[in-house]
Tab-separated table of C-alpha atoms and ligand atoms in Angstrom:
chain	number	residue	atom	x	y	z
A	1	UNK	CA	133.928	125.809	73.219
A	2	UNK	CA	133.771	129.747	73.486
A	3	UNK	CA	131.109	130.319	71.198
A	4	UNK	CA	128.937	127.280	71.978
A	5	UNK	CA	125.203	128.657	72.743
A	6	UNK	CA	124.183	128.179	76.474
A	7	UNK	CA	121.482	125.768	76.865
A	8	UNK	CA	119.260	127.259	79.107
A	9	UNK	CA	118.645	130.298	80.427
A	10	UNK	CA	120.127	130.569	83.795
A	11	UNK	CA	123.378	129.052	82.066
A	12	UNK	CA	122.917	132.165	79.787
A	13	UNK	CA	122.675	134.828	82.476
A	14	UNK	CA	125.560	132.820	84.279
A	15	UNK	CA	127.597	133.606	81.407
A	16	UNK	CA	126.775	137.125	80.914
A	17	UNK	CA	127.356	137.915	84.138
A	18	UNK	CA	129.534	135.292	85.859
A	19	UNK	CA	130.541	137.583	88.858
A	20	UNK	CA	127.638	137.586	90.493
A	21	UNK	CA	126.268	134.699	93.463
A	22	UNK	CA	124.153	132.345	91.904
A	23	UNK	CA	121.005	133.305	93.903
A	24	UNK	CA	121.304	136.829	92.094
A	25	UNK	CA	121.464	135.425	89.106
A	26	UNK	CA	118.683	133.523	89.275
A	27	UNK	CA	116.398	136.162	90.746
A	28	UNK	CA	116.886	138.391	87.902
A	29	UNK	CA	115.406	135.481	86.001
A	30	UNK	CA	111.821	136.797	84.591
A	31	UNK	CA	109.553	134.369	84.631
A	32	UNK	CA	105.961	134.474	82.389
A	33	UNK	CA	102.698	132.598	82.779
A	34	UNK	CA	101.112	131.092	79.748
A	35	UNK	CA	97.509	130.892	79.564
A	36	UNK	CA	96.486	126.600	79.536
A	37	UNK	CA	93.906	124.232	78.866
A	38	UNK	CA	93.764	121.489	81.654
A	39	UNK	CA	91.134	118.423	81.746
A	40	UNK	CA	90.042	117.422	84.882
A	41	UNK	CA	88.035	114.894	86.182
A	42	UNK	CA	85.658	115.543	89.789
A	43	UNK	CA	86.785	112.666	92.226
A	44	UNK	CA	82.827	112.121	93.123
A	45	UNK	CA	83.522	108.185	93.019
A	46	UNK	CA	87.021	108.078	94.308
A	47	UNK	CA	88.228	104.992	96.409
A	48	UNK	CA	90.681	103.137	97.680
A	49	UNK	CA	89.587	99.464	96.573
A	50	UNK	CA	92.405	97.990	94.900
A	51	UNK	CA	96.235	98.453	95.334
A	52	UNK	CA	98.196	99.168	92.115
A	53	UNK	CA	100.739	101.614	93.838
A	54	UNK	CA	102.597	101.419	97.356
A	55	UNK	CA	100.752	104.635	98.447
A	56	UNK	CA	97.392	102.673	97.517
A	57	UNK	CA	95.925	101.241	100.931
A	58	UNK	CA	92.744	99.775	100.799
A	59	UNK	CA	92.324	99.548	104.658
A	60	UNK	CA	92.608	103.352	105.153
A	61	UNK	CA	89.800	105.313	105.124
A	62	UNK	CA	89.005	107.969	101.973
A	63	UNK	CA	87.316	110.953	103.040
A	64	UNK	CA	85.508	111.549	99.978
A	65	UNK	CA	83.860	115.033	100.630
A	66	UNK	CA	87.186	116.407	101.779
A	67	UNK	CA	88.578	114.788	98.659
A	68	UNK	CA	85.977	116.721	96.678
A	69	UNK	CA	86.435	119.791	98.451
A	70	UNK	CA	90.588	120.219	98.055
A	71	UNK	CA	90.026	119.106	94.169
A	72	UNK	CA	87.815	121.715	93.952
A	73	UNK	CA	90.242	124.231	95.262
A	74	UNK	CA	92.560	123.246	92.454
A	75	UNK	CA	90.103	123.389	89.912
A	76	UNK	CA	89.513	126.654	91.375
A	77	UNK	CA	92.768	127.764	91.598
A	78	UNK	CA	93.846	127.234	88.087
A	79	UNK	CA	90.772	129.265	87.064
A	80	UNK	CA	91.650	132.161	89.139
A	81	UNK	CA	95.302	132.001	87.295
A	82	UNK	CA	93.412	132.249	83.903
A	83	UNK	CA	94.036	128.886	83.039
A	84	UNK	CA	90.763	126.982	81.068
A	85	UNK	CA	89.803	123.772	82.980
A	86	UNK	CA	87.682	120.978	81.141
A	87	UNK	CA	85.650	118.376	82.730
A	88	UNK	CA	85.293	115.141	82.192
A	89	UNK	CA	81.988	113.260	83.677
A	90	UNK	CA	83.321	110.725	86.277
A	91	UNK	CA	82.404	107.250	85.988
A	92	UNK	CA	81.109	105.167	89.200
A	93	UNK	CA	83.154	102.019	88.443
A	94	UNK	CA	86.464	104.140	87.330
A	95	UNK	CA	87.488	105.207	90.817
A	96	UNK	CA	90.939	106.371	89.873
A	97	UNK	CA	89.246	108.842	86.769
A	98	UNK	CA	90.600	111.795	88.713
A	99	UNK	CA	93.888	111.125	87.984
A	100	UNK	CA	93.018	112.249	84.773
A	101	UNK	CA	96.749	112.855	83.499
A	102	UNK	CA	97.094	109.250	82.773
A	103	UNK	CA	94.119	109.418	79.687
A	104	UNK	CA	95.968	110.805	76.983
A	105	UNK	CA	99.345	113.006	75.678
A	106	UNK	CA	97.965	115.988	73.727
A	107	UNK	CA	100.636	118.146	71.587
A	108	UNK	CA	99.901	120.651	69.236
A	109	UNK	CA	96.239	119.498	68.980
A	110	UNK	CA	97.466	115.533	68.608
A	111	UNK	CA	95.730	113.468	70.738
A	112	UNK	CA	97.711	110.223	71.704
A	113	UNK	CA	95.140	108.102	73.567
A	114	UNK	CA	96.026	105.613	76.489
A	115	UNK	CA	96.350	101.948	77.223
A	116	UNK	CA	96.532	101.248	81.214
A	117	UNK	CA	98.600	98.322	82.378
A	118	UNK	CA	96.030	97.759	84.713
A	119	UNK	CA	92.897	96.378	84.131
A	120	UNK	CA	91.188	98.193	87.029
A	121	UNK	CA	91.390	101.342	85.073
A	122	UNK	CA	92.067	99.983	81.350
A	123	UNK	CA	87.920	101.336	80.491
A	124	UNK	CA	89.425	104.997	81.139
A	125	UNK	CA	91.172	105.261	77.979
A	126	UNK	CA	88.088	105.202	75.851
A	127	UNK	CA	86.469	107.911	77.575
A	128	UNK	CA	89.025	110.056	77.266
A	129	UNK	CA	89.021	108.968	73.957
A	130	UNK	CA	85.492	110.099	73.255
A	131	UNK	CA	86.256	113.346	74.924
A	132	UNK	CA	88.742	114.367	72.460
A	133	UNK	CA	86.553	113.378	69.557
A	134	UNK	CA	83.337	114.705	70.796
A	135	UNK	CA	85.432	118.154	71.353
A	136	UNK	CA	86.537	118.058	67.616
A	137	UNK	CA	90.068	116.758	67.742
A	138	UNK	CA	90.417	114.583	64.987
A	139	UNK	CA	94.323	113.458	64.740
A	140	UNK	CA	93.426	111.031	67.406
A	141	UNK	CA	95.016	107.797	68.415
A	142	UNK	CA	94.774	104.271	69.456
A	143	UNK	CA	97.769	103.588	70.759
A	144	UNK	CA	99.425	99.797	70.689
A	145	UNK	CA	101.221	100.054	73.326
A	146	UNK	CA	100.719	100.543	76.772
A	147	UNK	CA	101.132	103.700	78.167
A	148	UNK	CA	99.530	105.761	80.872
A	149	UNK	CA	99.347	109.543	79.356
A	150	UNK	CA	101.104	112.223	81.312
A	151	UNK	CA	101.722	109.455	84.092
A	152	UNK	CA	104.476	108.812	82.193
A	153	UNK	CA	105.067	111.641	79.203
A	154	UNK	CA	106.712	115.126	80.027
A	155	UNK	CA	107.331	117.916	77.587
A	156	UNK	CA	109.694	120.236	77.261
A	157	UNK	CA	110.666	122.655	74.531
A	158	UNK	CA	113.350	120.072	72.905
A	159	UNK	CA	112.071	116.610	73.986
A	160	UNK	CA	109.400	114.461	75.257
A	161	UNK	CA	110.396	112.608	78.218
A	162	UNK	CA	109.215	109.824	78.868
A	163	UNK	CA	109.202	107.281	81.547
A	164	UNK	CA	109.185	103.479	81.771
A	165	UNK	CA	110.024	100.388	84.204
A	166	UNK	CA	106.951	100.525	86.055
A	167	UNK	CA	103.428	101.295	83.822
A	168	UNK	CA	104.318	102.767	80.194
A	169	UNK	CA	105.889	100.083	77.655
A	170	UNK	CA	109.199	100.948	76.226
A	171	UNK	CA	107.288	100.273	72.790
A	172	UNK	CA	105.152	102.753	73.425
A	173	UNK	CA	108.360	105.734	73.400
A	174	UNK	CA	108.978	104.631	69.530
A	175	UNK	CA	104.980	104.708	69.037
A	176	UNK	CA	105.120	108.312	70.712
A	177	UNK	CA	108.091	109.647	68.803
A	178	UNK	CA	106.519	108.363	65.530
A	179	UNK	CA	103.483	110.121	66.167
A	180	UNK	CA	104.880	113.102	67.630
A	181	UNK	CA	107.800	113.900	65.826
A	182	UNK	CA	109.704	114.752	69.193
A	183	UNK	CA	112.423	113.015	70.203
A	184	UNK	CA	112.079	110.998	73.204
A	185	UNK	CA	114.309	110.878	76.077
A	186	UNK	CA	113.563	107.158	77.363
A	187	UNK	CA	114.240	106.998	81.617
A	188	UNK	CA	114.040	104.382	83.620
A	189	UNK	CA	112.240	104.528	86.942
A	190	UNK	CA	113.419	102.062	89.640
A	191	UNK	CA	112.058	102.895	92.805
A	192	UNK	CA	108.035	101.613	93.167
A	193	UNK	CA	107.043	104.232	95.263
A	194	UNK	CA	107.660	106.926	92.239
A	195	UNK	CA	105.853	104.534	89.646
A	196	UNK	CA	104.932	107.120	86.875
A	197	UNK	CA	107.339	109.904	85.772
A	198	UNK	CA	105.338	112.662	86.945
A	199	UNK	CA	105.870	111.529	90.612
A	200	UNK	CA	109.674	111.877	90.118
A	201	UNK	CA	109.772	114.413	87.737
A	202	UNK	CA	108.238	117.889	86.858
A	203	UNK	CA	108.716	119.823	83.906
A	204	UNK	CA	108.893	124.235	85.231
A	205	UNK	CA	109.565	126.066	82.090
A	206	UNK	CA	108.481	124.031	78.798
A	207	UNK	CA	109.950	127.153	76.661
A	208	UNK	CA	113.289	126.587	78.174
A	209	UNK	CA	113.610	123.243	79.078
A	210	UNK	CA	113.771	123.895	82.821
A	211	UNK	CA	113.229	120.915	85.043
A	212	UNK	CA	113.276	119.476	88.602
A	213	UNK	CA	113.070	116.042	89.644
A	214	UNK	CA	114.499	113.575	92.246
A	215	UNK	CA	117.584	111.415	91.183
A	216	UNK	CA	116.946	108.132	93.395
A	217	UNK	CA	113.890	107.399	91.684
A	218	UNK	CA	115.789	107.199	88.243
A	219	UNK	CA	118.260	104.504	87.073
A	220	UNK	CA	122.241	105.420	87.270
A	221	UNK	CA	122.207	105.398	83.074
A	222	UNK	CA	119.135	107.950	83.043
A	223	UNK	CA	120.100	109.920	85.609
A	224	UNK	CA	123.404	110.489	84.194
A	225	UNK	CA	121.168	111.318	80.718
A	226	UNK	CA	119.213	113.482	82.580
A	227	UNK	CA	122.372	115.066	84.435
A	228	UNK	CA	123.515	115.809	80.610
A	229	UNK	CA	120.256	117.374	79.323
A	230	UNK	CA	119.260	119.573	82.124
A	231	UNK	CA	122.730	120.771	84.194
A	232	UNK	CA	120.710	123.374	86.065
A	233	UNK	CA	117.714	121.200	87.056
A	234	UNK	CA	116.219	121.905	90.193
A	235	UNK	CA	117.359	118.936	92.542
A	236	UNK	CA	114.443	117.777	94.858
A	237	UNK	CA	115.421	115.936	98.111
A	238	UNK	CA	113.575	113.106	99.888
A	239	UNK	CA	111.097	114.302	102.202
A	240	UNK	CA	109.938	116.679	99.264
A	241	UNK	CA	110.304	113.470	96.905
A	242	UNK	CA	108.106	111.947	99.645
A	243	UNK	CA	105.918	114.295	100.063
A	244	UNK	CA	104.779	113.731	95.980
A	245	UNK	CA	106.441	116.915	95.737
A	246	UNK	CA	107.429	117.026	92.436
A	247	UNK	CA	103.816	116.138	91.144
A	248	UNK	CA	103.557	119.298	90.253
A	249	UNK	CA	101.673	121.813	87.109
A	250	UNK	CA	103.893	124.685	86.318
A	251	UNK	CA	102.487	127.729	83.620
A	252	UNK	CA	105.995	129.042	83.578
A	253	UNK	CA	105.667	131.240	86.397
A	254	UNK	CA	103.436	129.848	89.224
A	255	UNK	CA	104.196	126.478	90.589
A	256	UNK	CA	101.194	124.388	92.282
A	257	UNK	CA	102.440	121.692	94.442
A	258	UNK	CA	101.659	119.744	97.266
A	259	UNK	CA	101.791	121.927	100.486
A	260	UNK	CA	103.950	119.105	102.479
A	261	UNK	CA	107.188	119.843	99.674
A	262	UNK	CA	108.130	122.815	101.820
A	263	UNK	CA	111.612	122.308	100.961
A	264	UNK	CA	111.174	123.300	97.389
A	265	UNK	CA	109.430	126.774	97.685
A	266	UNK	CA	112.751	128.513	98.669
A	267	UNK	CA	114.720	126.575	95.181
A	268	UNK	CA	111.746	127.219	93.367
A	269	UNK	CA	111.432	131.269	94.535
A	270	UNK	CA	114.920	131.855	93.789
A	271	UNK	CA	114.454	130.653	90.418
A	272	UNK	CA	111.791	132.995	90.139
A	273	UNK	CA	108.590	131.147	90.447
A	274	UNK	CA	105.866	131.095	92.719
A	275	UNK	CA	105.393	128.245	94.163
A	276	UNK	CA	101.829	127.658	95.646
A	277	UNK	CA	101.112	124.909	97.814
A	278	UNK	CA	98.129	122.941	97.618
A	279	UNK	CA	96.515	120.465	100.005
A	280	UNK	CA	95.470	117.115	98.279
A	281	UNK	CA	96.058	115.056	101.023
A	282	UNK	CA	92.628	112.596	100.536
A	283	UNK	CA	93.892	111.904	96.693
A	284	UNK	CA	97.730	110.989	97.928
A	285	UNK	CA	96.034	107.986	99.537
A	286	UNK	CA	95.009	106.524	95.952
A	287	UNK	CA	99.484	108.015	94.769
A	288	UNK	CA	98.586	111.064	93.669
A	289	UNK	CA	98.423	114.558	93.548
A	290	UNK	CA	98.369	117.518	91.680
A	291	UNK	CA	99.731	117.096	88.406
A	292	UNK	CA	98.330	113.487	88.431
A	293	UNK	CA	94.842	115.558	88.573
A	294	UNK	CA	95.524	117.429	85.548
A	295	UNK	CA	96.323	116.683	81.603
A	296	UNK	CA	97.365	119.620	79.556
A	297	UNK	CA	95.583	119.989	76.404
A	298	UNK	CA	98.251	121.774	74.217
A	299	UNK	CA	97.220	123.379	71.301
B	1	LIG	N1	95.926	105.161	91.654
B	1	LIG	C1	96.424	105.655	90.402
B	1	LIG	C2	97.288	104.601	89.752
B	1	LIG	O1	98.006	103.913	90.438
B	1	LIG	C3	97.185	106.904	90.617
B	1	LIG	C4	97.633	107.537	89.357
B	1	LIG	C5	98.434	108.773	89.557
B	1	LIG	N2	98.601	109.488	88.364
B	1	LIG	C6	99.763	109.967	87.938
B	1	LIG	N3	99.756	110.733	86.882
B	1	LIG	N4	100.899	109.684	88.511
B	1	LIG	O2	97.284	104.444	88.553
């Protein structure tokens, strides 16, 4: 047991120097930003028309200008970071396009496409589709199975997690390990108000396999797998949970999340990120937020 390698890298500082509080540890930890390539999509036709989530009303009222406007500030905001954004050109009978996570998993220029379980937004998959190939990806592909992108897939440095129970087949974790050569951590969501992954789950450090996510929203088996894999996870509670807290885009240092998670700013600081707190609160009406606004596009 001695000589077994710590797993992550607060475990490793723990070890090396075991005398001192855990906050101190943890603010010693360095944290660095790595430059990324998002795709977004401009909510210019965003609605509330249909209800395929609980935080989908179609009675409320979208204020689509002020929708524009905060999306904008994120765009903006991951620019001023250094980050690249791409855009994709919204579609007038794809209202939920600017959830654009949900298109496709890219990894090490591999494009897996999507396949909705939804009707209402199945016709997104093949733009995103075209996106990839008209940008000259060309390990591209159709997937079987359903499975809604990022919604659903989370990387770290050892695994790809992925969710199910909700949206994303569990067919369509073998079709993503095949394709990816990952291994894939299958978890099963149970609570319909955190319906993808990404609402329950948020991957901080993908070099170190440094998570934080929300326990009720996972089944007792996966949370115990998930207890296993990540012992020094970042442990969200409810109202943050609630407040789609943990749909969140980490570079490795800075944290953008929605501005009602106030409870995680503190964990997250003392861990050494920055957390910055963004206000999406016209896109939370169709159940989503920041990270559902964003795929990666890692090369
Ligand atoms: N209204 C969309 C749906 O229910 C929201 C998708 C949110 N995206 C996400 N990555 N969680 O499909």
């Amino acid at each position: 047991m001695g000589c077994t390698r710590p797993r992550t890298r607060a475990a490793q500082v723990a070890r090396e120097e075991p005398s001192l509080p855990r906050e101190a540890r943890d603010f010693r930890t360095q944290r660095t930003a790595r430059p990324r390539r998002y795709l977004m999509c401009p909510p210019a036709h965003f609605k509330v028309t249909y209800s395929i989530n609980p935080w989908m009303d179609p009675e409320k009222p979208v204020d689509l200008p002020l929708a524009l406007a905060q999306w904008e500030d994120l765009r903006d905001r991951y620019r001023s970071l250094g980050h690249t954004v791409e855009l994709l050109d919204p579609r007038p009978e794809l209202p939920d396009m600017v959830f654009a996570a949900n298109g496709a998993t890219v990894i090490d220029n591999r494009v897996l496409g999507a396949r909705f379980a939804h009707p209402e937004r199945a016709a997104e998959a093949e733009v995103h589709l075209d996106w990839f190939r008209a940008h000259g990806f060309t390990t591209v592909h159709e997937p079987s199975h359903i499975n809604e992108g990022e919604g659903d897939f989370a990387v770290t440095d050892s695994y790809l997690l992925a969710g199910r129970g909700f949206r994303s087949s569990p067919l369509s974790h073998d079709e993503a390990q095949e394709f990816f050569g990952r291994p894939v951590i299958g978890l099963d969501l149970v609570d319909p108000r955190y319906y993808h992954l990404d609402t329950a789950l948020c991957v901080l450090d993908d070099s170190a396999d440094e998570i934080m996510y929300y326990p009720p929203a996972f089944s007792r088996g996966s949370r115990a797998v998930l207890a296993r894999l990540f012992p020094d996870a970042l442990i969200a509670e409810e109202p943050d949970a609630a407040a789609l807290g943990l749909n969140a885009v980490s570079d490795g240092h800075h944290v953008l999340l929605p501005q009602g998670a106030i409870g995680l700013f503190d964990p997250l600081r003392a861990r050494g990120y920055e957390p910055i707190g963004m206000d999406l609160g016209e896109l939370l009406k169709g159940g989503g937020s920041v990270k559902c606004c964003t795929q990666e596009i890692r090369s």
